[in-house]
Short mmCIF file of C-alpha atoms in Angstrom, two decimals:
data_model
loop_
_atom_site.label_atom_id
_atom_site.label_comp_id
_atom_site.label_asym_id
_atom_site.label_seq_id
_atom_site.Cartn_x
_atom_site.Cartn_y
_atom_site.Cartn_z
CA MET D 1 110.69 83.72 81.35
CA ASN D 2 113.64 81.61 82.69
CA TRP D 3 114.65 78.36 83.07
CA ARG D 4 113.11 77.75 86.98
CA ASP D 5 109.69 78.58 85.02
CA PHE D 6 110.13 75.11 83.00
CA TYR D 7 110.98 72.99 85.90
CA HIS D 8 109.20 69.58 86.28
CA LYS D 9 106.22 71.99 84.28
CA HIS D 10 104.97 68.83 82.87
CA GLU D 11 105.28 66.25 85.50
CA GLY D 12 104.23 62.80 84.59
CA GLU D 13 103.17 64.16 81.32
CA THR D 14 103.60 62.48 77.48
CA ALA D 15 105.42 64.65 74.89
CA LEU D 16 105.99 64.71 71.24
CA ILE D 17 108.82 64.66 69.64
CA ILE D 18 109.06 65.97 65.75
CA GLY D 19 111.53 64.99 63.79
CA ASN D 20 111.80 66.95 60.13
CA GLY D 21 111.72 64.04 58.27
CA PRO D 22 110.20 62.62 54.98
CA SER D 23 107.69 60.52 56.66
CA LEU D 24 106.08 63.71 58.77
CA LYS D 25 104.56 65.18 55.83
CA ASN D 26 102.43 61.77 56.22
CA VAL D 27 101.78 62.86 59.89
CA PRO D 28 97.78 64.38 60.78
CA LEU D 29 98.28 67.71 61.71
CA ASP D 30 95.76 67.11 64.90
CA PHE D 31 98.09 64.76 65.79
CA LEU D 32 101.12 66.99 66.26
CA SER D 33 98.61 68.90 68.59
CA LYS D 34 97.48 66.34 70.90
CA TYR D 35 100.39 66.48 72.76
CA PRO D 36 102.50 69.53 74.52
CA SER D 37 105.81 69.28 71.49
CA PHE D 38 109.00 69.88 70.28
CA GLY D 39 109.82 70.91 67.25
CA THR D 40 113.43 71.67 65.57
CA ASN D 41 115.12 73.40 62.97
CA ARG D 42 112.70 74.11 60.06
CA ILE D 43 109.77 73.08 61.13
CA TYR D 44 107.79 76.37 60.76
CA LEU D 45 108.23 75.16 57.03
CA LEU D 46 104.92 72.84 58.04
CA ASN D 47 101.98 74.75 57.51
CA GLY D 48 99.39 75.37 59.74
CA PHE D 49 101.85 74.15 62.72
CA THR D 50 103.58 75.76 65.65
CA PRO D 51 105.32 73.15 68.31
CA SER D 52 104.77 73.68 72.24
CA TYR D 53 108.77 74.40 72.18
CA TYR D 54 111.22 74.89 69.62
CA CYS D 55 114.98 74.03 70.07
CA SER D 56 118.22 74.33 67.45
CA VAL D 57 121.41 73.64 68.21
CA ASN D 58 122.78 73.96 65.05
CA PRO D 59 124.96 76.69 63.67
CA LEU D 60 124.59 76.52 60.15
CA VAL D 61 120.23 76.34 60.92
CA ILE D 62 120.60 79.38 63.73
CA SER D 63 122.97 81.29 61.10
CA GLN D 64 120.76 81.00 58.05
CA PHE D 65 117.56 81.09 59.50
CA ALA D 66 117.81 83.15 62.47
CA GLU D 67 115.11 85.89 60.72
CA ASP D 68 112.30 83.15 60.12
CA ILE D 69 113.29 81.10 63.64
CA ALA D 70 112.99 84.79 65.66
CA LYS D 71 108.95 84.51 64.30
CA ILE D 72 108.16 81.17 65.99
CA ASN D 73 105.67 81.69 68.53
CA ALA D 74 106.83 79.43 71.27
CA PRO D 75 109.68 79.35 73.52
CA LYS D 76 113.22 78.39 72.26
CA PHE D 77 115.66 76.58 72.99
CA ILE D 78 119.00 77.74 71.53
CA PRO D 79 122.42 77.99 72.37
CA ALA D 80 123.51 80.95 74.30
CA GLN D 81 125.24 83.05 71.76
CA TYR D 82 122.18 82.87 69.65
CA CYS D 83 119.85 83.58 71.85
CA PHE D 84 117.97 87.51 70.08
CA ASP D 85 115.00 88.06 72.63
CA ASP D 86 112.73 87.28 75.96
CA THR D 87 111.54 84.09 74.28
CA CYS D 88 114.92 82.43 74.16
CA LEU D 89 115.89 80.24 77.01
CA PRO D 90 119.94 79.82 76.62
CA LEU D 91 121.48 76.35 75.49
CA ASN D 92 125.40 75.36 77.10
CA SER D 93 126.86 72.15 74.85
CA ALA D 94 129.32 70.81 77.39
CA GLY D 95 132.01 68.16 75.97
CA MET D 96 130.95 65.39 78.40
CA VAL D 97 128.87 62.17 76.09
CA LEU D 98 126.23 61.88 78.66
CA PHE D 99 122.33 62.48 79.24
CA SER D 100 121.99 65.71 81.11
CA GLN D 101 119.77 65.67 83.88
CA ASP D 102 119.69 69.29 84.21
CA ALA D 103 119.36 71.05 80.97
CA SER D 104 119.36 74.71 82.18
CA ALA D 105 122.92 74.24 82.83
CA TRP D 106 123.94 71.89 80.42
CA ILE D 107 123.12 69.42 77.34
CA TYR D 108 125.23 67.43 75.29
CA GLU D 109 124.54 67.87 71.97
CA GLY D 110 124.51 64.17 70.51
CA HIS D 111 124.93 64.91 67.48
CA THR D 112 121.19 65.21 66.64
CA VAL D 113 118.78 68.27 67.46
CA THR D 114 116.11 65.19 68.72
CA PHE D 115 118.40 64.06 71.77
CA VAL D 116 118.75 67.65 73.01
CA CYS D 117 114.65 67.86 73.03
CA MET D 118 115.10 65.11 75.20
CA GLN D 119 117.09 66.35 77.44
CA ILE D 120 114.95 69.69 77.73
CA ALA D 121 111.80 67.11 78.09
CA PHE D 122 113.27 65.59 80.92
CA TYR D 123 113.65 68.79 82.76
CA MET D 124 110.56 69.91 82.13
CA GLY D 125 109.12 66.22 83.74
CA PHE D 126 107.76 64.93 80.98
CA LYS D 127 108.05 61.11 81.52
CA ASP D 128 106.95 59.28 78.02
CA LEU D 129 107.80 60.63 74.93
CA LEU D 130 106.35 59.85 71.33
CA LEU D 131 108.58 60.19 68.61
CA VAL D 132 107.50 61.34 65.11
CA GLY D 133 109.74 62.06 61.72
CA VAL D 134 112.56 60.10 62.62
CA ASP D 135 113.28 58.28 60.15
CA HIS D 136 117.28 58.33 61.16
CA ASN D 137 117.82 57.57 57.13
CA PHE D 138 119.70 59.97 54.72
CA THR D 139 120.98 60.07 50.87
CA TYR D 140 124.44 62.21 51.85
CA GLU D 141 127.86 62.30 50.05
CA GLY D 142 131.00 62.74 52.17
CA ARG D 143 132.08 61.90 55.52
CA PRO D 144 129.81 62.28 58.71
CA ASN D 145 129.73 65.89 59.85
CA GLU D 146 131.00 67.08 56.76
CA GLN D 147 129.76 70.59 56.10
CA ARG D 148 127.96 70.43 52.48
CA THR D 149 125.93 72.35 50.00
CA LEU D 150 122.28 70.89 49.15
CA GLU D 151 121.86 70.95 45.40
CA GLY D 152 118.17 70.14 44.28
CA ASN D 153 115.68 69.31 45.93
CA ASP D 154 116.14 67.93 49.32
CA PRO D 155 115.57 64.26 49.69
CA ASN D 156 116.38 63.91 53.40
CA HIS D 157 113.73 65.84 54.99
CA PHE D 158 109.54 67.00 55.01
CA HIS D 159 110.02 70.10 52.79
CA PRO D 160 111.67 69.73 49.06
CA ASP D 161 113.06 73.48 49.97
CA TYR D 162 114.49 72.33 53.96
CA PHE D 163 118.35 72.27 52.90
CA LYS D 164 117.81 73.36 48.81
CA GLY D 165 120.96 75.55 47.85
CA LYS D 166 121.43 75.81 51.52
CA GLN D 167 124.84 74.56 54.05
CA TRP D 168 124.42 71.21 56.20
CA ASN D 169 125.98 69.17 58.40
CA ASN D 170 126.03 65.37 57.07
CA PRO D 171 124.54 63.15 59.99
CA ASP D 172 126.10 61.47 62.24
CA LEU D 173 124.21 58.02 62.33
CA ALA D 174 126.63 56.18 64.42
CA ARG D 175 126.64 59.08 67.58
CA SER D 176 123.04 60.15 67.31
CA GLU D 177 122.80 56.03 68.39
CA HIS D 178 124.57 56.32 70.87
CA ALA D 179 123.10 59.25 72.18
CA TYR D 180 119.61 57.67 71.72
CA LYS D 181 120.69 54.96 73.99
CA LEU D 182 121.73 57.50 77.07
CA ALA D 183 118.52 58.94 76.75
CA ARG D 184 116.57 55.39 76.51
CA ALA D 185 118.47 54.32 79.24
CA MET D 186 117.31 57.58 81.53
CA TYR D 187 114.13 57.48 80.90
CA GLU D 188 113.63 53.89 81.62
CA ALA D 189 115.67 54.25 84.67
CA HIS D 190 113.25 56.68 85.26
CA GLY D 191 109.81 54.52 85.09
CA GLY D 192 109.58 56.61 81.48
CA ARG D 193 109.84 54.97 77.73
CA ILE D 194 110.51 56.80 74.40
CA ILE D 195 108.75 55.22 71.62
CA ASN D 196 109.36 55.91 68.03
CA LEU D 197 105.79 55.93 66.23
CA THR D 198 107.67 56.79 62.61
CA PRO D 199 106.62 54.15 60.33
CA GLY D 200 109.47 52.55 58.47
CA THR D 201 112.17 54.33 60.64
CA LYS D 202 115.61 53.13 60.11
CA GLU D 203 116.65 54.43 64.16
CA PRO D 204 117.35 51.01 66.26
CA VAL D 205 117.01 51.83 69.60
CA PHE D 206 114.13 53.00 70.68
CA GLU D 207 110.48 50.74 70.96
CA LYS D 208 108.63 51.01 68.22
CA GLY D 209 104.73 51.68 67.88
CA SER D 210 102.11 53.24 65.86
CA ILE D 211 100.36 56.61 65.74
CA THR D 212 96.93 55.44 66.04
CA ASP D 213 97.95 53.70 69.32
CA TYR D 214 97.84 57.32 70.71
CA GLU D 215 95.40 59.03 68.64
#
């Protein structure tokens, strides 16, 4: 398996990008399986579902949960230094604050793995993206990007054990939103759309819609 296998593989199709916010608990599993999907980080905690593609770029996530990630039965997009078998395609992060039109060469992480998925989906030829579980709403202490240990149940993700007792990085919502603006501009420039179907999302960049419109 190599990157070329996925170049424009899904030309003109619609993809589902799945965030891990609390709202994901209310998304029907049959809807998650309706479209080719991108799952991230600890999506495997969602019982009964495996995404079409998996992506993670955060070193804390990968180092703490490597064994679990290795068991996911899907092509995986992970930083090159963490690729562990032939189900993994390497990601190379660049310092350029740009939307990469060739994710096989480099990606900009954009302070959210959701943005990385958008660049991979663009490489695959997807025209439209639907977002679920992208609440963009976090409870935390400290500075953006600061490394913390989460005590108690996780209030920011769909599963209470998501980062319970584990290390994580505080979100950087401002820089994530800047990255989202790059993604919206790129998709619209190519005749596509990015629509956030997350009820009550605090994310301010993308069009909003309802799951019922796409079932």
